[in-house]
Short mmCIF file of C-alpha atoms in Angstrom, two decimals:
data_model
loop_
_atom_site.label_atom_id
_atom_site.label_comp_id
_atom_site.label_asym_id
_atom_site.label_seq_id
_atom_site.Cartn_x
_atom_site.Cartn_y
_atom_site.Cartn_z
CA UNK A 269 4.34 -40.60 16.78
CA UNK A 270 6.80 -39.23 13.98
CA UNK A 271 8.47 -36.01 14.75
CA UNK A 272 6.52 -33.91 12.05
CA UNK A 273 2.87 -35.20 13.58
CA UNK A 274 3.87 -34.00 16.85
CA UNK A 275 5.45 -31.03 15.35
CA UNK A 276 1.64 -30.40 13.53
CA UNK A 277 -0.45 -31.41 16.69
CA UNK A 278 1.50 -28.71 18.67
CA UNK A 279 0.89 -26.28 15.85
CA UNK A 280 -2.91 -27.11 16.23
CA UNK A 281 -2.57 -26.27 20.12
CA UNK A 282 -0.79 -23.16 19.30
CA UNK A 283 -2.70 -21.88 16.28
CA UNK A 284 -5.89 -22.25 18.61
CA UNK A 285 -4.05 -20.12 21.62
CA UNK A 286 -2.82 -17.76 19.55
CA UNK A 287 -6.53 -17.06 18.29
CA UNK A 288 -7.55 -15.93 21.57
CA UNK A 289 -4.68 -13.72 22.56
CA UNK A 290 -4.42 -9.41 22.06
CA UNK A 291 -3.29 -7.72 19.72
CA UNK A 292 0.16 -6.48 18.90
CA UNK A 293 2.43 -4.52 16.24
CA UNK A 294 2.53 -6.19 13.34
CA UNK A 295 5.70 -8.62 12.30
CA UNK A 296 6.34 -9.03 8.36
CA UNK A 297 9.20 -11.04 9.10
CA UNK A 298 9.59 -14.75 11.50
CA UNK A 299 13.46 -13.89 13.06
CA UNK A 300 14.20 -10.12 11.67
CA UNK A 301 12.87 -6.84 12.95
CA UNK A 302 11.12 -3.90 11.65
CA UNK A 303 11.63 -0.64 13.04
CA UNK A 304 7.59 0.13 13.56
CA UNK A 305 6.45 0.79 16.85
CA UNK A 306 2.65 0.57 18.39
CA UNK A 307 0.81 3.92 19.08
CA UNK A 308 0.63 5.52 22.04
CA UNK A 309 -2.46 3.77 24.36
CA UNK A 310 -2.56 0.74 21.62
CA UNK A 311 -2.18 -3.03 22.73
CA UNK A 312 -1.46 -6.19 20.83
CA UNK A 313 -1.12 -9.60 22.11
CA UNK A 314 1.08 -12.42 20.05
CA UNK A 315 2.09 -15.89 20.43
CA UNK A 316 5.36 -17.28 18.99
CA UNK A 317 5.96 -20.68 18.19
CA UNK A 318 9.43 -21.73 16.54
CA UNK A 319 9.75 -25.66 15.85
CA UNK A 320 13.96 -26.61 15.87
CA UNK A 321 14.20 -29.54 13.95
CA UNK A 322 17.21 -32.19 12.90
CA UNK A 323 19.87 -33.27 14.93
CA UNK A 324 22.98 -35.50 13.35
CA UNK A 325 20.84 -38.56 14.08
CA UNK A 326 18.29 -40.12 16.06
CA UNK A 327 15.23 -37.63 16.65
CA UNK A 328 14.95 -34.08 18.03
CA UNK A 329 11.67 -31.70 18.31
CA UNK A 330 13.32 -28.12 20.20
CA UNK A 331 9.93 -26.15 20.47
CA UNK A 332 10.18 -22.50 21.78
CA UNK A 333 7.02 -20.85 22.36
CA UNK A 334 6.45 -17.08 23.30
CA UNK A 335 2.79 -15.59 24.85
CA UNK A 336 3.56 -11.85 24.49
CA UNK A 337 1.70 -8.60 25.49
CA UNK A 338 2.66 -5.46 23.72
CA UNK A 339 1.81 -1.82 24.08
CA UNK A 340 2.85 1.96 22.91
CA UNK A 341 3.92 3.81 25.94
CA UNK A 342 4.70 6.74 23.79
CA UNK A 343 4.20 7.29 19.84
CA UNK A 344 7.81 6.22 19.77
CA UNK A 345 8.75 3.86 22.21
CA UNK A 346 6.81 0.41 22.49
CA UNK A 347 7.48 -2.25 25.38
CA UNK A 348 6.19 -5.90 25.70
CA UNK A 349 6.12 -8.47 28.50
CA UNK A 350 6.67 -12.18 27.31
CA UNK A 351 6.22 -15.70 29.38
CA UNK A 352 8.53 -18.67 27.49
CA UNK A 353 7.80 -22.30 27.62
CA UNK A 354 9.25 -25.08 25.79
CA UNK A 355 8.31 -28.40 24.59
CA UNK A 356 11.37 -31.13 23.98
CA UNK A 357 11.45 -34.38 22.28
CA UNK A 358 14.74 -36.15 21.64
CA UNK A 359 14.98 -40.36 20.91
CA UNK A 360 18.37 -41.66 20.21
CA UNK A 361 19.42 -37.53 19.25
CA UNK A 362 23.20 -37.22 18.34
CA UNK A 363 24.37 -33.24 18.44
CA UNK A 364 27.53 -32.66 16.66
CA UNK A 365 28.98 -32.92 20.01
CA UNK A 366 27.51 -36.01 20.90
CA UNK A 367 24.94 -37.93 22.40
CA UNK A 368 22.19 -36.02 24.09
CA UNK A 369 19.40 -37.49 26.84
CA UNK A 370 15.90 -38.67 25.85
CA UNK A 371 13.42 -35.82 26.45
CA UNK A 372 9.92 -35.65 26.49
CA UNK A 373 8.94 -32.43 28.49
CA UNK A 374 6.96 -29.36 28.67
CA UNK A 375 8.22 -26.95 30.43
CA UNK A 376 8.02 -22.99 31.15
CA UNK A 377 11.43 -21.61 30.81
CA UNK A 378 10.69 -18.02 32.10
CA UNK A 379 9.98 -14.28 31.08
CA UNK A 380 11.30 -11.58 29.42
CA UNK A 381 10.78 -7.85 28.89
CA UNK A 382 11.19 -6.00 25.33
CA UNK A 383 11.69 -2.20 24.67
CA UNK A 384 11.76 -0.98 21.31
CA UNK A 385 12.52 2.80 20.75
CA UNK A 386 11.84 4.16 17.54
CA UNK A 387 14.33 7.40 16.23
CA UNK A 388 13.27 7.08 12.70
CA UNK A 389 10.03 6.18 10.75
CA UNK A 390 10.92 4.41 7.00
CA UNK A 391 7.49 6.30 6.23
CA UNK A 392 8.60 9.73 6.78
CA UNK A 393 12.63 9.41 6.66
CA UNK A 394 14.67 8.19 4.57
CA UNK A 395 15.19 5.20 6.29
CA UNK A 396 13.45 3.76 9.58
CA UNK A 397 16.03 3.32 12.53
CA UNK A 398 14.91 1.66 16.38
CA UNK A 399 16.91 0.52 18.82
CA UNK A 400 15.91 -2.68 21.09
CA UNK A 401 16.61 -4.18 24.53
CA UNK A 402 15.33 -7.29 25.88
CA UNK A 403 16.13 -8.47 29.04
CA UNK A 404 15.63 -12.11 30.31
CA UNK A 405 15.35 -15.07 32.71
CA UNK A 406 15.15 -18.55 31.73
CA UNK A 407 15.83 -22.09 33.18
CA UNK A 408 15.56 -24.46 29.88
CA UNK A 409 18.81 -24.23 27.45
CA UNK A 410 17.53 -23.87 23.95
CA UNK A 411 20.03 -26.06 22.83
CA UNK A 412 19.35 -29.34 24.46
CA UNK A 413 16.39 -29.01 27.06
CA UNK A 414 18.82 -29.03 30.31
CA UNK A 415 17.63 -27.26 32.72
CA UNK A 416 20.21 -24.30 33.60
CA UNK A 417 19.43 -20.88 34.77
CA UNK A 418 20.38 -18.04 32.52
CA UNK A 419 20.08 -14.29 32.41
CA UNK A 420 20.35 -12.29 28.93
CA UNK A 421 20.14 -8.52 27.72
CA UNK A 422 19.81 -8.76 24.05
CA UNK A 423 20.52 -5.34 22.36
CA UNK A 424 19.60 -5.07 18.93
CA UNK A 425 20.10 -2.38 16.14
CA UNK A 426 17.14 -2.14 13.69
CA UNK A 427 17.46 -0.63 10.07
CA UNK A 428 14.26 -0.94 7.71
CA UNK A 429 14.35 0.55 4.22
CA UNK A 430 11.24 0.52 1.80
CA UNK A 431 10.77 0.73 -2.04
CA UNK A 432 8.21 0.90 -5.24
CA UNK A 433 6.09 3.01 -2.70
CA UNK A 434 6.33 0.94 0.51
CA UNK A 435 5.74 -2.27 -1.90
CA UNK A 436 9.27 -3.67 -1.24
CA UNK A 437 10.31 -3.77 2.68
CA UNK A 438 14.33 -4.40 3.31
CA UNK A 439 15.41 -4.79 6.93
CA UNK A 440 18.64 -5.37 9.01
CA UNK A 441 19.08 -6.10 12.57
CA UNK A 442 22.18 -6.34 14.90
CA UNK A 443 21.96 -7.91 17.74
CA UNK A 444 24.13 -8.13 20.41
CA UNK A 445 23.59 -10.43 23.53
CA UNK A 446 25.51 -11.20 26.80
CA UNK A 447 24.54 -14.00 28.88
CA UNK A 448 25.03 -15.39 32.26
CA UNK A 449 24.61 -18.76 32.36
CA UNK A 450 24.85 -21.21 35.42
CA UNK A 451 24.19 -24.95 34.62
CA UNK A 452 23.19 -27.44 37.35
CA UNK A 453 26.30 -28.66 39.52
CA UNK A 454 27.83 -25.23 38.36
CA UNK A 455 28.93 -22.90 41.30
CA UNK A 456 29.05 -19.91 39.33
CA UNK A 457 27.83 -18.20 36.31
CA UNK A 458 29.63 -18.10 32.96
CA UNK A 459 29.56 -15.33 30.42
CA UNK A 460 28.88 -15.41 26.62
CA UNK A 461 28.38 -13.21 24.50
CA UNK A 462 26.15 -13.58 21.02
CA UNK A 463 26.01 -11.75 17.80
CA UNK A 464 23.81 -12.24 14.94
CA UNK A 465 23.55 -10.33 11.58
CA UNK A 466 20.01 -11.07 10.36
CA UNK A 467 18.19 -9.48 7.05
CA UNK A 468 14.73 -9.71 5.73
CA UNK A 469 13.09 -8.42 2.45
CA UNK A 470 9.68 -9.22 1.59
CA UNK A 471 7.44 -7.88 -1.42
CA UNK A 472 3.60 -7.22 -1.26
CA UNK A 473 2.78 -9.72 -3.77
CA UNK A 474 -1.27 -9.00 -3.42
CA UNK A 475 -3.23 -7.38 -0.90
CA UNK A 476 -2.92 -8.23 3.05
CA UNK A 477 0.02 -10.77 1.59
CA UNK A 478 3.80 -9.99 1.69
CA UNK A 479 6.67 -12.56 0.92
CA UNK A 480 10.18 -12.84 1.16
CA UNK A 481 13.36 -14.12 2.63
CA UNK A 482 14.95 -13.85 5.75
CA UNK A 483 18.99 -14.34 6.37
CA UNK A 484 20.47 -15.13 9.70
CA UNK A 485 23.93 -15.66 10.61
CA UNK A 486 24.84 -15.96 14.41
CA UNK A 487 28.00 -16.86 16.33
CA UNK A 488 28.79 -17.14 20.19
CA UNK A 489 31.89 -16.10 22.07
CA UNK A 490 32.63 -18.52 25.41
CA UNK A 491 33.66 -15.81 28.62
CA UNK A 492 32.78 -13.05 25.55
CA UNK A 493 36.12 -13.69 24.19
CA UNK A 494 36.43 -12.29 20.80
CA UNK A 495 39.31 -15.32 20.25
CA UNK A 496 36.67 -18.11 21.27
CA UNK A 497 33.97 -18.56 18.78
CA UNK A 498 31.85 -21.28 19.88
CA UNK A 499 30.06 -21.79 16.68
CA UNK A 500 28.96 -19.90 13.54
CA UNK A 501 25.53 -21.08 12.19
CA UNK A 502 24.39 -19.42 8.69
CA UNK A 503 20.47 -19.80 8.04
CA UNK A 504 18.36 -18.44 4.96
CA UNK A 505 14.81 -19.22 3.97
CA UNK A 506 11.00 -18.04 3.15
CA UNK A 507 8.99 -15.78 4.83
CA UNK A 508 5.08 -15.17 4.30
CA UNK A 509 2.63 -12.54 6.03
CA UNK A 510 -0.84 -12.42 5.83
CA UNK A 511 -2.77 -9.05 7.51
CA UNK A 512 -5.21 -8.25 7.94
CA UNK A 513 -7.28 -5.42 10.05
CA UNK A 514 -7.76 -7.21 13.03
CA UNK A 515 -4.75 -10.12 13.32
CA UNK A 516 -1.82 -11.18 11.25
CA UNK A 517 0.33 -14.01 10.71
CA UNK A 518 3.45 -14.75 9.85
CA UNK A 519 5.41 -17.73 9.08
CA UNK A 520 9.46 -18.45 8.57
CA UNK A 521 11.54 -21.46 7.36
CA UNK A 522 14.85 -20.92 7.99
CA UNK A 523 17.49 -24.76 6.74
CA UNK A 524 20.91 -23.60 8.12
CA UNK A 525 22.98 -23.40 4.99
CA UNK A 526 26.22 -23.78 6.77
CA UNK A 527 27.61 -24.06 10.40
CA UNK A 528 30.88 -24.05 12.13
CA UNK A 529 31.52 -26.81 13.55
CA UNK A 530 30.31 -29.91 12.53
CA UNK A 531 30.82 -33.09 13.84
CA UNK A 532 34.36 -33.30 13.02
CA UNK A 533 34.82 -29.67 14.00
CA UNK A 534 35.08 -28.71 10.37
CA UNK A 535 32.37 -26.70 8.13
CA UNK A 536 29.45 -28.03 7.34
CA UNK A 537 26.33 -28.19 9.82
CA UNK A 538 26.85 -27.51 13.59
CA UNK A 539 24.50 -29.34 15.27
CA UNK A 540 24.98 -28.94 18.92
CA UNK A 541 23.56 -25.42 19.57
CA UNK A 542 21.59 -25.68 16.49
CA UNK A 543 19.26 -28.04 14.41
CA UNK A 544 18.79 -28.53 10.80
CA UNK A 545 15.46 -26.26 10.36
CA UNK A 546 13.94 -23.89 12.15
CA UNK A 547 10.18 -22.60 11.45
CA UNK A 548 8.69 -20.08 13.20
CA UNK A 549 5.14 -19.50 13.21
CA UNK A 550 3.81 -15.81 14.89
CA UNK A 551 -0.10 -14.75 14.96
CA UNK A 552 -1.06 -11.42 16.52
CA UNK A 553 -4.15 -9.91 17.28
CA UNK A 554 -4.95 -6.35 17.62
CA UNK A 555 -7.36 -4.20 19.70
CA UNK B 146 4.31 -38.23 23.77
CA UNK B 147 1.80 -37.02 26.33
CA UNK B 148 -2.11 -37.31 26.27
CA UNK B 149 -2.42 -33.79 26.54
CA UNK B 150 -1.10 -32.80 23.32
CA UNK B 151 -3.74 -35.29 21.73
CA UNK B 152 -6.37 -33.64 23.36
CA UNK B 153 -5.53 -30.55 21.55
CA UNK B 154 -6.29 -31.62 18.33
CA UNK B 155 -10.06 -31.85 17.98
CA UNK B 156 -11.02 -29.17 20.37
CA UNK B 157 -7.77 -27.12 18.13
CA UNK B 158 -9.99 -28.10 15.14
CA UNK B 159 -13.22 -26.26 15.76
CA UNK B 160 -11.53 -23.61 17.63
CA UNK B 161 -9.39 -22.61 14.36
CA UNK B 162 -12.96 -22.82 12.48
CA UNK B 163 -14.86 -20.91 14.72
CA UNK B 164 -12.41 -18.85 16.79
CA UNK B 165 -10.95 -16.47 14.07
CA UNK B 166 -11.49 -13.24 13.82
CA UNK B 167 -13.05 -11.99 10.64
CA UNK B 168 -11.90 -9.00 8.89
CA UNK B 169 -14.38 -6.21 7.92
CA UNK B 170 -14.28 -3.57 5.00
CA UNK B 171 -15.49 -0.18 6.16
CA UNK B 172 -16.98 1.85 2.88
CA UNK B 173 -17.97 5.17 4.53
CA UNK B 174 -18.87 6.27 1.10
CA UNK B 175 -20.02 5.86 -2.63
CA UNK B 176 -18.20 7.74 -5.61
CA UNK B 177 -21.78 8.73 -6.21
CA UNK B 178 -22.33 10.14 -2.46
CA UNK B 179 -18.88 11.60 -2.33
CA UNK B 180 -19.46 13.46 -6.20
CA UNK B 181 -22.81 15.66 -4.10
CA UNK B 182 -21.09 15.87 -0.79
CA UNK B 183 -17.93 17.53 -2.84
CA UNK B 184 -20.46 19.48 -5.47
CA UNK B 185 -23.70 19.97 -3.52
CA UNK B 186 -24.69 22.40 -6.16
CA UNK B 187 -23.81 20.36 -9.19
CA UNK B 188 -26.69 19.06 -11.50
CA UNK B 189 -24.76 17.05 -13.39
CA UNK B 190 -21.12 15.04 -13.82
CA UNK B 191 -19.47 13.97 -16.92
CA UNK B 192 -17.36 11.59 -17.30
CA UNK B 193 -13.89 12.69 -17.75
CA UNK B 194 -11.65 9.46 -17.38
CA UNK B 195 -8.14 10.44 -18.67
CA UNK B 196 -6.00 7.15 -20.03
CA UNK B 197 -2.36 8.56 -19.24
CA UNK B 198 0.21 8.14 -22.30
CA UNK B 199 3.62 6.64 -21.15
CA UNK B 200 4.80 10.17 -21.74
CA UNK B 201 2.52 11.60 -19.30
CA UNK B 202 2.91 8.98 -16.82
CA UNK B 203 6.47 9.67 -16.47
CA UNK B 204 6.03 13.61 -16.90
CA UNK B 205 3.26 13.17 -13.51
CA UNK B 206 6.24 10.86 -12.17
CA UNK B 207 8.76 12.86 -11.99
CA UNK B 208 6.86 16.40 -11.42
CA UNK B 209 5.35 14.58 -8.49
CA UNK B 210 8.00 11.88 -7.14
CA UNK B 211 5.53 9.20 -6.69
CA UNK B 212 4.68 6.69 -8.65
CA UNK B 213 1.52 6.12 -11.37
CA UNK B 214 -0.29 2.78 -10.38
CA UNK B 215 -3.11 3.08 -12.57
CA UNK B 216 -2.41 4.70 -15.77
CA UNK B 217 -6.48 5.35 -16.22
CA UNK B 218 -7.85 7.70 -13.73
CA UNK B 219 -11.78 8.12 -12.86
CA UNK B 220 -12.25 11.69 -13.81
CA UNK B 221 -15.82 13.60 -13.41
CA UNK B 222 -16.69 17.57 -14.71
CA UNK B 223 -18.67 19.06 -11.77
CA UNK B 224 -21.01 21.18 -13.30
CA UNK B 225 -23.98 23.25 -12.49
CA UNK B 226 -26.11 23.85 -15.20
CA UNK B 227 -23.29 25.70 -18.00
CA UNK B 228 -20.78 26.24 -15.29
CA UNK B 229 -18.03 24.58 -14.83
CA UNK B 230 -17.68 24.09 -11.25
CA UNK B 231 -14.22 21.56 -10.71
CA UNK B 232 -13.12 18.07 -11.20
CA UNK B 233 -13.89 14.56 -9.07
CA UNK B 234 -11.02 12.24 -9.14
CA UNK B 235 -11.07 8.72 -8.02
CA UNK B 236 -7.87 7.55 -6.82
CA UNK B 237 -6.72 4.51 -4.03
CA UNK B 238 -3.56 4.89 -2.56
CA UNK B 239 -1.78 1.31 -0.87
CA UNK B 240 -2.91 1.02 2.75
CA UNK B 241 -1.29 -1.25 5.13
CA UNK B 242 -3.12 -4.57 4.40
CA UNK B 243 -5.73 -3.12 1.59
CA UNK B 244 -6.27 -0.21 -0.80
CA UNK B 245 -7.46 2.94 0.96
CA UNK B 246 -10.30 4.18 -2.10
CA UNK B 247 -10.89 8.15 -2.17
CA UNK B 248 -11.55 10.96 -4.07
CA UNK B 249 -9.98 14.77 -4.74
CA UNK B 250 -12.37 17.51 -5.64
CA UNK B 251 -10.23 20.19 -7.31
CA UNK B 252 -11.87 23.85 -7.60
CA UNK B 253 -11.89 25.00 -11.49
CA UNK B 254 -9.10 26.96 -10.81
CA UNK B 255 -7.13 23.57 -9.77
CA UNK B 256 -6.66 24.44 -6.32
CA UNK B 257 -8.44 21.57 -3.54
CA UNK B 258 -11.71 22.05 -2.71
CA UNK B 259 -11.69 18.77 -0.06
CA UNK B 260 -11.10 15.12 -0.27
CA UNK B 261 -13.20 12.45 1.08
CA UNK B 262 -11.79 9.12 2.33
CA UNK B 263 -14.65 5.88 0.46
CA UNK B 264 -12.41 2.75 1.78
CA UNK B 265 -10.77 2.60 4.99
CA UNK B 266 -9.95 -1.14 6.34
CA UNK B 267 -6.17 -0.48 8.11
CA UNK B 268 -5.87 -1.18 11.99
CA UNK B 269 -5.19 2.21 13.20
CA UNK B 270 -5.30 6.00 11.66
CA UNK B 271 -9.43 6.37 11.06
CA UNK B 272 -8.07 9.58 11.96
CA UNK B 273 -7.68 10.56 8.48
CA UNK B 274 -11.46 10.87 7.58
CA UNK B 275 -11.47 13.52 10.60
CA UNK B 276 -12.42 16.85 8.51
CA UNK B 277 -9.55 18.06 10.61
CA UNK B 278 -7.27 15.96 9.18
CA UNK B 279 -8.54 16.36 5.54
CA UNK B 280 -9.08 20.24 5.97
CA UNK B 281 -5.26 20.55 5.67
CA UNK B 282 -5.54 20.09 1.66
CA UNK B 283 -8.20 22.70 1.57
CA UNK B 284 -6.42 25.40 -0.99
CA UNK B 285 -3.28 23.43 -1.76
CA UNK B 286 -2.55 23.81 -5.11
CA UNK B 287 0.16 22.23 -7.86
CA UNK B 288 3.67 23.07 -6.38
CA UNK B 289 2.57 23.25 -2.52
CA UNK B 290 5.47 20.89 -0.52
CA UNK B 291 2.74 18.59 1.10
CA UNK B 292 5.11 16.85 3.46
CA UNK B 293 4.20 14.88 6.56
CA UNK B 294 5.11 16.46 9.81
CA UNK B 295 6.01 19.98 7.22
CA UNK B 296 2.74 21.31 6.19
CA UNK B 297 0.40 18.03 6.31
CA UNK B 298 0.22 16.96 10.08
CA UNK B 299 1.05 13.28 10.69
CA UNK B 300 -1.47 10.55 12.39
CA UNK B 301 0.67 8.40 14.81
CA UNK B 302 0.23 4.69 14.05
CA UNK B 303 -1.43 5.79 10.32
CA UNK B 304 1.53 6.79 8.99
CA UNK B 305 1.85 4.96 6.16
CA UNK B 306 -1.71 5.74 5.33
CA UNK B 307 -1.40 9.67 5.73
CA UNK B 308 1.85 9.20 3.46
CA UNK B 309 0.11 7.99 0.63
CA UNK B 310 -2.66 10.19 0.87
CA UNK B 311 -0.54 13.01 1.01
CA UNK B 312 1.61 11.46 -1.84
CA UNK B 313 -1.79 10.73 -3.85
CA UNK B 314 -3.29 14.04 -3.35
CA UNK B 315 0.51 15.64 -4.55
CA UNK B 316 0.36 12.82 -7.94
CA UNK B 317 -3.40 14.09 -8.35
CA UNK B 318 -2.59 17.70 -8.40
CA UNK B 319 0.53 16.71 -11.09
CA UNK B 320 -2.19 15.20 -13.40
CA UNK B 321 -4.72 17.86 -13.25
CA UNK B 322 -1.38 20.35 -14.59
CA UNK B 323 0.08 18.22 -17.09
CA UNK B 324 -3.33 16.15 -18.26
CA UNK B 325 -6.78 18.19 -17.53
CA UNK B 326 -5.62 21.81 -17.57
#
C-alpha cells in the first residue's frame, strides 16, 4: 500500500480515538503555542497525530502520536500527562546521511509530563506571556525508528499577541531542549541540546473557524556545543482550527523550506533528522 | 503493512459518523423576553434602530477604544404609557467559537439599569449570566473605567467572553452619548 493510503488509514484510526478521548485547552495552532491555560478543576483530553513524510528516496512514513490528559491545577498554571507511540514505515529510505533499515513497526515510545504557567493573559494585558516545561522519556528516535533511550526537558517561552478585537491571534515560542540520549551498544549517554524559534498567526475567518500559518525553524547542538550545529531545518505552512463548544480540531502542514545539510552537506533539504512534510493533526475534547 | 491497521478503517468509518460530539446553542432568552424582564412596567417599545454614520462610528471608536462591528444597532424606547422609561439595545460581542447575543437596558438618564446575556455557546464562563456577575454594570454610566480585574471582576477560563462584554457594554454606553442622547 502507497505511503499516503497508509498515511489516511492511520488518520481513520486516529480520528476515531481521538473522538472518544477528554477534553483539553484548546490549540489554534499544530507546532506553536498559545499562552492560555485551563481553569482551575477543568479537564481536557487530546490526541496528537503528526505524519513525517519524504526522505531523499525510497519511502518513509515517521508517525508520532500523542494521547494526552490535561487539567488546571490553579487558574494559572495547567499540567498534562502524555503516553507517545509511534508507527514507522521505511522501503528502500535514503536520509541525507544515508541508507536507513526497512521498518514496519508500532511501537510506544514512552511518556511525558507538561507544565504550563501562565504570568500574563493576551485578554487582559497587553500581551499574553507563559512559560513551559516538559519533561520526558522515550525509547524510539524520531528520526529513524531506532530504538534508543532518551531523556528530555523541553523549556519553552510563550508570547501571544491579539488584534481587530481578538480576531487576529500572533504567537511566538522559544524553546529550549537538552537531551540525554543513549543508543543501543552505547555505554553512556550523550548530550544535545535543541532550539527552535516557531511563530503562528491565524485569523478568525468565520465563526468556530480560524486560519493561518505557522513558521518553525529548529537546529541541534551535538554535546550542547554552541560550535556544533547538527542541522538547521526551516519549515512554514497552513494552519486551520475548527471549535467548537464541546471539541476542537486543528490541523498543520508544515514542507521544510530549507535545511542544513543536505546530502552533500550543503543547503538545501536535510533529510536525516527531518523529512520533507510534516502534518499534524490534534482533536480535543472538553468536559 | 499490518492487518490491524486495515481493521481500523470500517469500524473508523461509522465511529467518525456516529461518535462525534455535537455542538449545542444555548438561547436563555428572546429580545422579546429580555425587553419585559429589563422593563417589567413598560406597555410598549418602539423601535429605535440607529444606522451609525462613518463619522459616528469613528467618534464611538475612539471615545470607547473598541471597535464598531455592526454599524446598525437594534435600538427599542421603553415606555410606559407617556413616559419614557430607558433604552433596549441589542448588541453580540465575539465569543470564543460563536457570537455571545445580549442586550443593555440603559435608565433614561443613560446610566445601566442591567444587561441580560440571550446567546451563550463558549466552553467555559456561563458564569457571566450569574446576576452577580452582571450586577457589576448596575449604575455604570458613560466615562466609568470598566476594566477587567479594576472595577468589572474577571471569570477565570471566560475571559475573553467577560472582555467583550465589558468592552460592549463600554461601546454601548459611547453610542447612547454621541447617537441617542
Amino acid at each position: 500500500m502507497k505511503t499516503i493510503h497508509r498515511l489516511l488509514v492511520l488518520a481513520l484510526g486516529i480520528v476515531s480515538a481521538g473522538l472518544f478521548a477528554a477534553r483539553g485547552d484548546e490549540n489554534l495552532f499544530g507546532y506553536t503555542y498559545t499562552s492560555d491555560v485551563l481553569p482551575k478543576g477543568k479537564w481536557e483530553v487530546e490526541q496528537w497525530m503528526t505524519a513525517r513524510v519524504g526522505k531523499e528516496s525510497g519511502s518513509f512514513l515517521g508517525t508520532d502520536l500523542r494521547t494526552e490528559i490535561e487539567t488546571g491545577l490553579t487558574d494559572h498554571l495547567q499540567a498534562s500527562l502524555y503516553l507517545n507511540y509511534n508507527y514507522f514505515y521505511a522501503h528502500d529510505a535514503v536520509a541525507s546521511d544515508g541508507p536507513l533499515e526497512n521498518k514496519n513497526f508500532f511501537g510506544v515510545s514512552g511518556t511525558s509530563a507538561e507544565f504550563k504557567y501562565q504570568v500574563l493573559s493576551p485578554y487582559k494585558d497587553s500581551f499574553g506571556f507563559a512559560l513551559y516545561l516538559e519533561p520526558g522519556y522515550g525509547t524510539i528516535e524520531p528520526a529513524d525508528g531506532s530504538r534508543h533511550q532518551e531523556i528530555e526537558l523541553e523549556g519553552k517561552l510563550i508570547l501571544e499577541k491579539h488584534w481587530l478585537d481578538d480576531m487576529l491571534v500572533g504567537t511566538f515560542n522559544y524553546t529550549l531542549e537538552p537531551e540525554w540520549a543513549k543508543n543501543e551498544g552505547d555505554t553512556a549517554f550523550h548530550v544535545a541540546l535543541k532550539m527552535e524559534g516557531a511563530t503562528g498567526l491565524a485569523y478568525r475567518i468565520a465563526p468556530r473557524w480560524y486560519a493561518g500559518l505557522e513558521t518553525r525553524v529548529q537546529t541541534e547542538f551535538a554535546d550542547a556545543d554552541f560550535n556544533r550545529s547538527e542541522f538547521v531545518a526551516a519549515f512554514v505552512g497552513p494552519a486551520l482550527h475548527y471549535g467548537t463548544e464541546r471539541w476542537w480540531a486543528t490541523l498543520t502542514v508544515l514542507p521544510q523550506v530549507w535545511g542544513w545539510p543536505d546530502a552533500q552537506g550543503t543547503g538545501g533539504l536535510t533529510l536525516s533528522d527531518h523529512e520533507r512534510l510534516e502534518m499534524r493533526l490534534k482533536f480535543g475534547l472538553n468536559f | 503493512m499490518p492487518d490491524w491497521i486495515h481493521r481500523l478503517v470500517a469500524p473508523s468509518a461509522i465511529v467518525i459518523t456516529v461518535g462525534a460530539v455535537p455542538c449545542y446553542a444555548a438561547t436563555y432568552l428572546t429580545v422579546e423576553q429580555a425587553q419585559k424582564l429589563c422593563f417589567p412596567q413598560a406597555t410598549g417599545f418602539v423601535n429605535a434602530d440607529v444606522k451609525l454614520t462613518p463619522e459616528q462610528v469613528k467618534a464611538i471608536e475612539k471615545d470607547s477604544g473598541t471597535r464598531v462591528r455592526l454599524p446598525t444597532q437594534k435600538i427599542w424606547r421603553a415606555n410606559a404609557g407617556d413616559k419614557f422609561l430607558g433604552w433596549l439595545i441589542e448588541d453580540e460581542v465575539l465569543g470564543k467559537h460563536e457570537f455571545i447575543s445580549w442586550v443593555l437596558a440603559l435608565n433614561a438618564d443613560g446610566s445601566i439599569k442591567q444587561i441580560e446575556i440571550l446567546d451563550y455557546r463558549e466552553t467555559y464562563g456561563y458564569e457571566i449570566r450569574n446576576e452577580k456577575w452582571r450586577d457589576q454594570f448596575h449604575g455604570k454610566r458613560h466615562g466609568a473605567k470598566l476594566k477587567l480585574d479594576d472595577d468589572i471582576k474577571n471569570i477565570s477560563g471566560a475571559t475573553l467572553s467577560c472582555r467583550h462584554i465589558t468592552d460592549g457594554v463600554k461601546r454601548l454606553l459611547s453610542l447612547h452619548a454621541l447617537a441617542l442622547k
